[in-house]
Coordinates of C-alpha atoms in Angstrom, one line a residue:
M142 CA 191.9 37.7 326.4
L143 CA 188.8 39.6 325.6
N144 CA 190.8 41.8 323.1
C145 CA 192.0 38.6 321.4
L146 CA 188.5 37.1 321.3
Y147 CA 187.1 40.4 319.9
R148 CA 189.8 40.5 317.2
H149 CA 189.0 36.9 316.2
T150 CA 185.3 37.6 316.2
G151 CA 185.8 40.6 314.0
R152 CA 187.8 38.6 311.5
L153 CA 185.1 35.9 311.5
L154 CA 182.4 38.5 310.8
R155 CA 184.5 40.2 308.0
S156 CA 185.1 36.7 306.5
A157 CA 181.5 35.9 306.7
S158 CA 180.5 39.2 305.1
L159 CA 182.9 38.6 302.2
L160 CA 181.5 35.1 301.8
F161 CA 178.0 36.4 301.8
V162 CA 178.8 38.9 299.1
A163 CA 180.6 36.3 297.0
T164 CA 177.7 34.0 297.1
G165 CA 175.1 36.8 296.5
I166 CA 173.5 36.5 300.0
V167 CA 172.1 39.7 301.6
T168 CA 172.3 39.7 305.4
T169 CA 172.4 42.0 308.4
A170 CA 175.7 41.8 310.2
P171 CA 174.5 42.0 313.8
S172 CA 172.2 39.1 313.7
L173 CA 173.8 37.1 310.8
M174 CA 170.3 35.8 310.0
L175 CA 170.0 34.2 306.5
S176 CA 166.8 33.4 304.6
A177 CA 168.1 32.5 301.1
E178 CA 168.1 29.0 299.7
F179 CA 171.2 27.2 298.4
S180 CA 170.7 24.9 295.4
V181 CA 173.0 22.2 294.1
V182 CA 172.2 21.5 290.5
S183 CA 173.1 18.1 289.2
A184 CA 174.6 18.1 285.7
A185 CA 173.1 15.8 283.1
Y186 CA 175.7 13.5 281.6
A187 CA 173.3 11.3 279.7
D188 CA 174.3 12.2 276.1
D189 CA 174.1 8.6 275.3
D190 CA 171.6 7.2 277.8
D191 CA 169.0 4.8 276.2
G192 CA 169.2 2.7 279.4
D193 CA 166.2 0.6 280.0
D194 CA 163.4 1.8 277.8
G195 CA 161.0 -0.2 279.8
G196 CA 160.3 -2.6 276.9
S197 CA 157.0 -1.1 275.9
D198 CA 156.9 2.6 276.0
D199 CA 154.3 4.4 273.9
D200 CA 154.4 7.6 275.8
G201 CA 156.1 9.5 273.0
G202 CA 159.4 9.8 274.8
S203 CA 158.2 11.9 277.7
G204 CA 161.5 11.3 279.5
N205 CA 164.1 14.0 279.8
S206 CA 167.9 13.9 279.5
G207 CA 168.1 16.2 282.5
R208 CA 166.6 15.7 286.0
S209 CA 163.8 17.6 287.5
G210 CA 161.2 17.4 290.2
S211 CA 161.7 16.4 293.9
D212 CA 164.4 13.9 293.0
G213 CA 166.1 16.0 290.3
G214 CA 168.7 17.7 292.5
K215 CA 169.4 18.3 296.2
R216 CA 168.0 21.5 297.6
F217 CA 169.2 22.9 301.0
R218 CA 167.4 25.3 303.2
G219 CA 169.3 28.4 304.0
P220 CA 171.0 28.4 307.4
Q221 CA 169.6 30.5 310.2
T222 CA 172.9 31.4 311.8
L223 CA 176.6 31.8 310.7
M224 CA 177.6 28.5 312.3
D225 CA 174.7 26.7 310.6
Y226 CA 175.8 28.2 307.3
L227 CA 179.4 27.1 307.8
D228 CA 178.3 23.6 308.8
N229 CA 176.0 23.3 305.8
R230 CA 178.9 24.5 303.5
R231 CA 181.0 21.5 304.8
Q232 CA 178.1 19.1 304.2
I233 CA 177.5 20.4 300.7
Q234 CA 181.1 20.3 299.7
A235 CA 182.0 16.9 301.1
P236 CA 179.7 14.8 298.8
R237 CA 181.0 16.7 295.8
T238 CA 184.6 15.6 296.6
R239 CA 183.5 12.0 297.1
S240 CA 181.4 12.1 294.0
T241 CA 184.3 13.4 291.9
A242 CA 186.6 10.8 293.2
K243 CA 184.0 8.1 292.6
K244 CA 183.6 9.2 289.0
R245 CA 187.3 9.1 288.4
Q246 CA 187.5 5.6 289.8
Q247 CA 184.6 4.4 287.6
A248 CA 186.0 6.0 284.4
A249 CA 185.2 3.5 281.6
P250 CA 188.3 1.8 280.1
V251 CA 188.9 2.6 276.4
Y252 CA 190.4 -0.8 275.5
E253 CA 190.6 -4.4 276.6
P254 CA 193.2 -4.9 279.3
R255 CA 196.1 -7.3 278.5
R256 CA 195.1 -7.8 274.9
L257 CA 196.3 -6.5 271.5
V258 CA 194.9 -6.9 268.0
A259 CA 197.1 -7.5 265.1
L260 CA 196.6 -7.9 261.3
G261 CA 199.2 -9.8 259.2
L262 CA 200.9 -12.1 261.7
S263 CA 202.1 -15.3 260.1
D264 CA 202.3 -18.7 261.8
E265 CA 206.1 -18.2 262.1
N266 CA 205.5 -14.8 263.7
I267 CA 203.0 -16.3 266.2
A268 CA 205.6 -19.0 267.2
Q269 CA 208.2 -16.3 267.8
L270 CA 205.8 -14.3 269.9
Q271 CA 204.8 -17.3 272.0
Q272 CA 208.5 -17.8 272.8
Q273 CA 208.4 -14.3 274.3
G274 CA 205.4 -15.0 276.5
F275 CA 202.6 -14.0 274.2
S276 CA 199.6 -16.2 273.5
V277 CA 196.8 -16.3 271.0
A278 CA 193.3 -15.6 272.4
D279 CA 191.5 -15.7 269.0
R280 CA 192.6 -15.8 265.4
V281 CA 190.5 -15.7 262.2
E282 CA 191.2 -15.0 258.5
M283 CA 190.0 -11.6 257.3
R284 CA 188.6 -12.2 253.9
L285 CA 188.6 -8.5 253.0
T286 CA 192.4 -8.5 253.1
G287 CA 193.4 -12.1 253.1
A288 CA 195.5 -11.6 256.2
Q289 CA 195.1 -13.2 259.7
L290 CA 193.3 -11.1 262.3
T291 CA 194.7 -12.1 265.7
R292 CA 193.8 -11.2 269.3
L293 CA 196.9 -11.5 271.4
Q294 CA 197.3 -12.0 275.2
I295 CA 200.4 -10.1 276.3
P296 CA 203.0 -11.5 278.8
A297 CA 202.5 -10.9 282.5
K298 CA 204.2 -7.8 283.9
M299 CA 204.4 -6.2 280.5
S300 CA 202.6 -3.0 279.7
L301 CA 200.3 -2.8 276.7
Q302 CA 202.4 -0.1 275.1
T303 CA 205.6 -2.1 275.5
A304 CA 203.9 -5.2 274.1
R305 CA 202.6 -3.3 271.1
Q306 CA 206.1 -2.0 270.5
R307 CA 207.6 -5.5 270.8
V308 CA 205.2 -7.0 268.3
S309 CA 205.7 -4.1 265.8
A310 CA 209.5 -4.4 266.1
L311 CA 209.3 -8.2 265.4
V312 CA 206.9 -7.8 262.5
P313 CA 207.2 -4.3 261.0
D314 CA 204.7 -5.1 258.2
A315 CA 202.0 -6.1 260.7
V316 CA 199.3 -3.6 261.8
V317 CA 199.1 -3.7 265.6
D318 CA 196.9 -1.7 268.0
F319 CA 194.9 -1.9 271.2
N320 CA 191.6 -3.7 271.2
H321 CA 189.6 -0.5 271.7
Y322 CA 186.0 -0.4 273.0
Y323 CA 183.1 1.1 271.1
Q324 CA 179.6 2.1 272.3
P325 CA 176.2 2.6 270.7
E326 CA 175.4 6.3 269.9
Q327 CA 172.0 7.2 271.2
T328 CA 169.9 9.3 273.6
S329 CA 166.6 8.0 274.7
A330 CA 164.5 11.1 275.2
P331 CA 164.0 14.0 272.7
E332 CA 165.7 17.2 273.5
T333 CA 162.9 19.4 272.3
E334 CA 159.4 17.9 272.6
T335 CA 156.8 19.6 270.4
K336 CA 153.7 17.6 271.4
P337 CA 153.0 14.2 272.9
A338 CA 153.0 11.3 270.5
P339 CA 149.7 9.5 269.9
A340 CA 149.1 6.4 272.0
A341 CA 148.2 4.5 268.9
C342 CA 150.1 4.6 265.7
N343 CA 149.1 2.9 262.5
G344 CA 151.8 4.3 260.2
T345 CA 150.0 7.4 259.2
D346 CA 149.5 9.5 262.4
C347 CA 152.9 8.8 264.0
P348 CA 155.2 11.8 264.5
L349 CA 157.5 10.6 261.8
M350 CA 160.5 12.7 261.1
R351 CA 160.8 11.4 257.6
D352 CA 158.5 14.2 256.4
L353 CA 161.4 16.6 257.2
I354 CA 163.4 15.1 254.3
G355 CA 160.5 14.6 251.9
W356 CA 160.7 10.8 252.2
N357 CA 157.1 10.2 251.1
E358 CA 157.0 13.2 248.7
P359 CA 159.1 12.3 245.6
K360 CA 159.3 14.8 242.9
A361 CA 157.1 14.4 239.9
G362 CA 158.6 12.0 237.5
A363 CA 160.7 10.3 240.1
A364 CA 161.5 6.6 239.2
T365 CA 160.1 3.7 241.3
C366 CA 162.7 1.7 243.2
T367 CA 162.8 -1.8 241.8
I368 CA 165.0 -4.2 243.8
L369 CA 166.4 -2.7 247.0
P370 CA 169.9 -3.8 248.0
K371 CA 170.7 -5.7 251.1
I372 CA 171.5 -3.5 254.1
G373 CA 174.0 -4.4 256.8
L374 CA 173.5 -3.3 260.4
I375 CA 176.4 -3.5 263.0
D376 CA 174.8 -2.8 266.3
T377 CA 173.5 -4.4 269.6
A378 CA 171.1 -7.3 269.8
V379 CA 167.8 -7.0 267.9
N380 CA 164.4 -8.3 269.1
P381 CA 163.0 -10.2 266.2
D382 CA 159.7 -10.7 268.0
H383 CA 158.9 -7.0 268.1
E384 CA 155.6 -6.5 266.2
S385 CA 157.4 -4.1 263.8
L386 CA 160.0 -6.7 262.9
K387 CA 158.1 -10.0 263.0
Q388 CA 157.5 -9.9 259.2
A389 CA 160.8 -8.3 258.3
R390 CA 163.3 -10.0 255.9
M391 CA 166.0 -10.0 258.6
E392 CA 168.9 -12.2 259.5
I393 CA 170.5 -11.8 263.0
I394 CA 174.0 -12.9 263.7
R395 CA 175.8 -12.6 267.0
L396 CA 179.6 -12.3 266.9
S397 CA 180.4 -11.5 270.5
D398 CA 181.8 -14.2 272.7
D399 CA 179.1 -16.5 273.9
E400 CA 180.6 -16.5 277.4
L401 CA 179.9 -12.7 277.7
P402 CA 176.5 -11.3 278.7
Q403 CA 174.3 -10.6 275.7
S404 CA 173.9 -7.0 274.7
G405 CA 170.6 -5.2 275.3
T406 CA 168.0 -5.0 272.5
Q407 CA 167.0 -1.3 273.0
H408 CA 169.4 0.2 270.6
G409 CA 169.6 -2.4 267.9
T410 CA 165.8 -2.9 267.8
A411 CA 165.2 0.8 267.4
V412 CA 167.7 1.2 264.6
A413 CA 166.5 -2.0 262.8
A414 CA 162.9 -0.8 263.0
L415 CA 163.8 2.6 261.5
L416 CA 165.2 0.7 258.5
V417 CA 162.8 -2.2 257.9
G418 CA 159.9 -1.9 260.4
A419 CA 156.5 -3.0 259.1
E420 CA 154.7 -0.3 257.3
N421 CA 151.5 -0.5 259.3
S422 CA 153.1 -1.1 262.7
R423 CA 153.6 1.3 265.5
A424 CA 157.2 1.8 264.3
P425 CA 157.1 1.8 260.5
G426 CA 160.5 1.6 258.8
L427 CA 161.9 3.6 255.9
L428 CA 162.4 0.6 253.7
P429 CA 160.0 -2.2 255.0
Q430 CA 160.6 -4.3 251.9
A431 CA 164.4 -4.3 252.2
E432 CA 166.5 -7.3 253.4
L433 CA 168.5 -6.6 256.6
I434 CA 171.4 -8.5 258.0
A435 CA 172.0 -7.4 261.6
V436 CA 175.3 -8.3 263.2
D437 CA 175.4 -8.0 267.0
V438 CA 179.0 -7.2 268.0
F439 CA 178.2 -5.9 271.5
H440 CA 178.1 -7.5 274.9
G441 CA 176.5 -6.3 278.1
I442 CA 178.5 -4.8 280.9
K443 CA 177.6 -3.3 284.3
G444 CA 174.9 -0.7 284.4
D445 CA 172.9 -2.0 281.5
N446 CA 175.5 -0.6 279.1
N447 CA 176.9 -2.3 276.0
R448 CA 180.3 -2.3 274.4
A449 CA 182.0 -3.9 271.4
T450 CA 185.7 -4.5 270.7
T451 CA 187.8 -3.6 267.6
Y452 CA 188.3 -7.3 267.0
D453 CA 184.5 -8.0 266.7
L454 CA 183.8 -4.8 264.8
I455 CA 186.3 -5.8 262.1
R456 CA 184.9 -9.3 262.0
A457 CA 181.4 -7.9 261.4
I458 CA 182.6 -5.7 258.5
D459 CA 184.4 -8.7 257.0
L460 CA 181.3 -10.9 257.4
L461 CA 179.0 -8.4 255.7
A462 CA 181.5 -8.0 252.9
E463 CA 181.5 -11.8 252.4
K464 CA 177.7 -11.7 252.2
Q465 CA 178.0 -9.1 249.4
V466 CA 176.2 -6.4 251.4
P467 CA 176.7 -3.1 249.6
L468 CA 175.5 -0.8 252.5
I469 CA 176.4 -0.9 256.2
N470 CA 174.9 1.2 259.0
M471 CA 177.1 1.7 262.1
S472 CA 175.4 3.7 264.8
L473 CA 178.3 3.4 267.2
S474 CA 181.5 5.2 268.1
G475 CA 184.9 4.9 269.7
P476 CA 188.6 5.8 269.3
D477 CA 190.7 5.8 266.2
N478 CA 192.2 2.3 265.6
L479 CA 194.7 1.3 263.0
L480 CA 193.1 -2.1 262.3
L481 CA 189.6 -0.6 262.1
Q482 CA 190.9 2.0 259.6
K483 CA 192.4 -0.8 257.5
A484 CA 189.0 -2.7 257.5
V485 CA 187.2 0.5 256.5
E486 CA 189.6 1.0 253.6
A487 CA 189.3 -2.6 252.5
A488 CA 185.5 -2.3 252.5
A489 CA 185.7 0.9 250.5
Q490 CA 187.9 -0.9 247.9
R491 CA 185.0 -3.4 247.6
K492 CA 182.7 -0.4 246.8
I493 CA 180.8 -0.9 250.1
T494 CA 179.0 2.3 251.4
L495 CA 179.6 2.8 255.1
V496 CA 177.4 5.1 257.1
A497 CA 178.1 6.0 260.7
A498 CA 176.8 8.2 263.5
A499 CA 178.8 11.3 264.1
G500 CA 178.7 10.8 267.9
N501 CA 177.0 12.5 270.9
E502 CA 180.0 13.5 272.8
G503 CA 179.3 17.2 272.3
P504 CA 180.1 20.0 269.8
H505 CA 183.6 20.6 271.1
A506 CA 184.6 16.9 271.3
K507 CA 187.2 15.3 269.2
P508 CA 186.0 13.3 266.2
V509 CA 184.9 9.8 266.9
Y510 CA 185.3 6.7 264.8
P511 CA 184.5 5.1 262.4
A512 CA 182.5 8.2 261.4
A513 CA 185.7 10.3 261.1
Y514 CA 187.4 8.0 258.6
Q515 CA 187.6 9.3 255.0
N516 CA 185.6 6.4 253.5
V517 CA 182.7 6.7 255.9
I518 CA 179.6 9.0 255.5
A519 CA 179.4 10.8 258.9
V520 CA 175.9 11.7 259.9
T521 CA 174.9 14.3 262.4
A522 CA 171.4 14.9 263.8
V523 CA 168.9 17.8 263.6
D524 CA 165.4 18.3 265.1
R525 CA 162.2 18.8 263.2
N526 CA 163.0 22.6 262.9
G527 CA 166.4 21.9 261.3
N528 CA 168.3 22.9 264.5
P529 CA 171.4 20.9 265.2
Y530 CA 171.3 18.4 268.0
R531 CA 173.2 20.1 270.8
R532 CA 175.3 17.1 271.7
A533 CA 176.3 16.1 268.2
V534 CA 180.0 16.0 267.5
R535 CA 181.0 18.7 264.9
G536 CA 184.0 18.9 262.6
E537 CA 185.2 19.0 259.0
H538 CA 184.5 15.3 258.7
I539 CA 180.7 15.7 259.0
D540 CA 179.1 14.8 255.7
L541 CA 175.3 15.0 256.0
A542 CA 172.5 15.9 258.5
A543 CA 169.4 13.9 259.1
P544 CA 166.5 13.8 261.6
G545 CA 167.8 12.6 264.9
V546 CA 165.9 14.4 267.7
G547 CA 162.6 12.8 268.9
V548 CA 162.6 10.1 266.2
W549 CA 159.6 7.7 266.5
T550 CA 160.8 4.1 266.5
A551 CA 160.5 0.8 268.3
A552 CA 161.0 0.2 272.0
S553 CA 162.9 -2.9 273.0
I554 CA 160.1 -5.4 273.7
S555 CA 156.9 -3.9 272.2
G556 CA 155.4 -0.6 271.3
A557 CA 157.3 2.4 270.3
R558 CA 158.8 5.6 271.6
Q559 CA 160.8 8.7 270.6
K560 CA 164.6 8.4 270.5
T561 CA 167.3 11.0 270.2
G562 CA 170.9 10.8 269.0
T563 CA 173.0 10.6 266.0
S564 CA 172.4 6.9 266.0
F565 CA 168.9 7.5 264.8
A566 CA 169.9 10.0 262.2
A567 CA 172.3 7.5 260.4
P568 CA 169.5 5.1 259.2
F569 CA 167.9 8.0 257.2
V570 CA 171.1 8.3 255.2
T571 CA 171.6 4.6 254.9
A572 CA 168.0 4.3 253.6
A573 CA 168.6 7.1 251.1
A574 CA 171.8 5.4 249.9
A575 CA 169.8 2.2 249.4
R576 CA 167.2 4.0 247.3
L577 CA 169.9 5.6 245.3
K578 CA 171.7 2.3 244.8
A579 CA 168.3 0.7 243.7
E580 CA 167.8 3.5 241.1
K581 CA 171.4 3.5 239.9
P582 CA 173.0 0.1 240.7
D583 CA 176.2 0.9 238.9
L584 CA 177.1 3.7 241.4
D585 CA 180.0 2.8 243.7
N586 CA 180.4 4.0 247.3
R587 CA 182.2 7.2 246.4
Q588 CA 179.6 8.2 243.8
I589 CA 176.8 7.5 246.2
A590 CA 178.3 9.8 248.8
E591 CA 178.9 12.5 246.2
E592 CA 175.4 12.2 244.8
L593 CA 173.7 12.4 248.3
S594 CA 175.9 15.4 249.2
R595 CA 175.0 17.1 245.9
Q596 CA 171.3 16.6 246.5
A597 CA 171.3 17.7 250.1
K598 CA 169.6 20.9 251.3
D599 CA 172.3 23.3 252.3
M600 CA 172.0 24.5 255.9
G601 CA 174.1 26.8 258.1
K602 CA 177.0 28.4 256.3
P603 CA 176.9 28.2 252.4
G604 CA 178.6 25.0 251.2
H605 CA 180.2 22.4 253.6
D606 CA 180.4 23.4 257.2
P607 CA 181.4 21.5 260.4
V608 CA 177.8 21.6 261.9
F609 CA 175.6 20.2 259.0
G610 CA 178.2 18.9 256.6
W611 CA 176.8 19.3 253.1
G612 CA 173.3 19.8 254.5
L613 CA 170.1 17.9 255.2
I614 CA 169.6 14.7 253.3
N615 CA 167.0 15.2 250.5
A616 CA 164.9 12.2 249.7
Q617 CA 162.6 13.9 247.2
A618 CA 165.2 13.5 244.4
L619 CA 165.4 9.7 245.0
C620 CA 163.3 6.9 243.6
S621 CA 160.1 6.0 245.5
S622 CA 159.8 2.6 247.1

C-alpha cells in the first residue's frame, strides 16, 4: 500500500515538475511552493466598436480599443501549494470553455432568416411561387434597372438554400440571393494617440487629419471650386440637431422598416460631420457648403449595434440615383451579394461614383463588400504618420488610402471626439471626388477614380499594392473650396 502511494506521489511530482517547466514556473520540488503570478489576458475584439460615444465627448478620444487597469483582465495570485495550483488551473480553464461556447452561440447571423431577395420576378412568377408556399414580404420597382425588387418569405420547413434553388429554377433570368446583413465600419478610439485633443475647437486648432493630404494647401494656380455636386450618404441615422450640422444643407431619409428600432446616430453623425460639418464648429467638415442627402438604411439590434439588409441597401442606391446624386459614400461592409453587385453595376452605368470603406476585419481577412466590387473606390485608413491602420482589410481591390486613425469629428449628441476606422477614411476620398467633379464636371465615375489614383502619393511598394492601393489621396492638386 505504501509502495503504491509512493509511486503515485512520485508520478504526481514528476507531472507537476513538467507542468511547472512548461509554464515557465521555477519551484523547489520538496516544498512545491510557488510565488509566480498567472495572468489571463483578454483579447480585444473591438475592431468596429463605436458603441455609445456618450453623446458629448470632447476628450479627444481617450478611449482605447484594448482593456487595461483593474478591470482590464483577470489576474490570479500564484498558488501556494500544488493542490492550490491544480485547483486554480481548473478555475481558470472553466470560464474559458463557457466563454468560448457563449461566443459561438451568439455569433451574429449573416443574413435575414426565412427571407430571400430577388430581382426580375414578374407578376406571373410571383403567382407561381405563391402556389408553392412563398409569399411577398416587400416589393418595389428598382428604377436603376426597371425590374421589380422583391423580398420573399420562404415556405415553412424549407431551407434558404433549397428555396433559393427553387426560385432560380423557376425563373432562370432572375437574380436571387440571401438578404445579407451589413454593418457600419468604425472604431471609436484612436489606435495611436499623439496628444490629447483640445477641449475647445473653433475650426483652426482641432487635430484635423486633413492636413495630412494637403486639404487646405492647394498648389499655386489651383482653380476655385464653383458649384459642388450633391453628395449621397448611406449610413446609420444622423443627428440633425448637432451644432456641426444645424446649418448644413442636408436631407435625411429613413428607409428601414418603421416597426424596427431606429439605428444609433453615432456613426452617421460622425461621417456626415466629416463631410459637411460647419466650418467654425467643433467638428468642421471637409465641404461645409455641399448638399448632403443622408439615407438611413440601418436599424438597431441588441447591444447598441446596427445592421442593414441587402434589400434596403439596394433601395438606398436606387433612391440616390433617382435624385441624380453623382457621388455616394458607403462606410459599411458585409458579404458579397448578387443583387447588390447588380445595383452597383447599374449605378456605375449611370456614371455615379461609389466610395466605400475597405473594412476593419483585419489585414488577413477576406475582402468585404461593396468595397471589393470593381466599380467601387475602396478606401483604407492610415494614421497621421502614414502608417496603415492595423485592422484595415488588405487586398488587390484596395484603391486609395486616406486619414482614418484618430480623426476628429462629431459625437452623436453634441461636441466632438476622435474616431478610428476605414469608415472615417472614406469621406476624405468622397470629398476629394466632389472637388474633382466640381472642377471637371464632365468626368464620369471611371475617370474620377483614375484621376484620383494618378494624383495620389505613392506609399509602400512602388505602384499599386494591397496595403495602400495607389497611395494616399492628394488634395493639393484639386480645386479649393
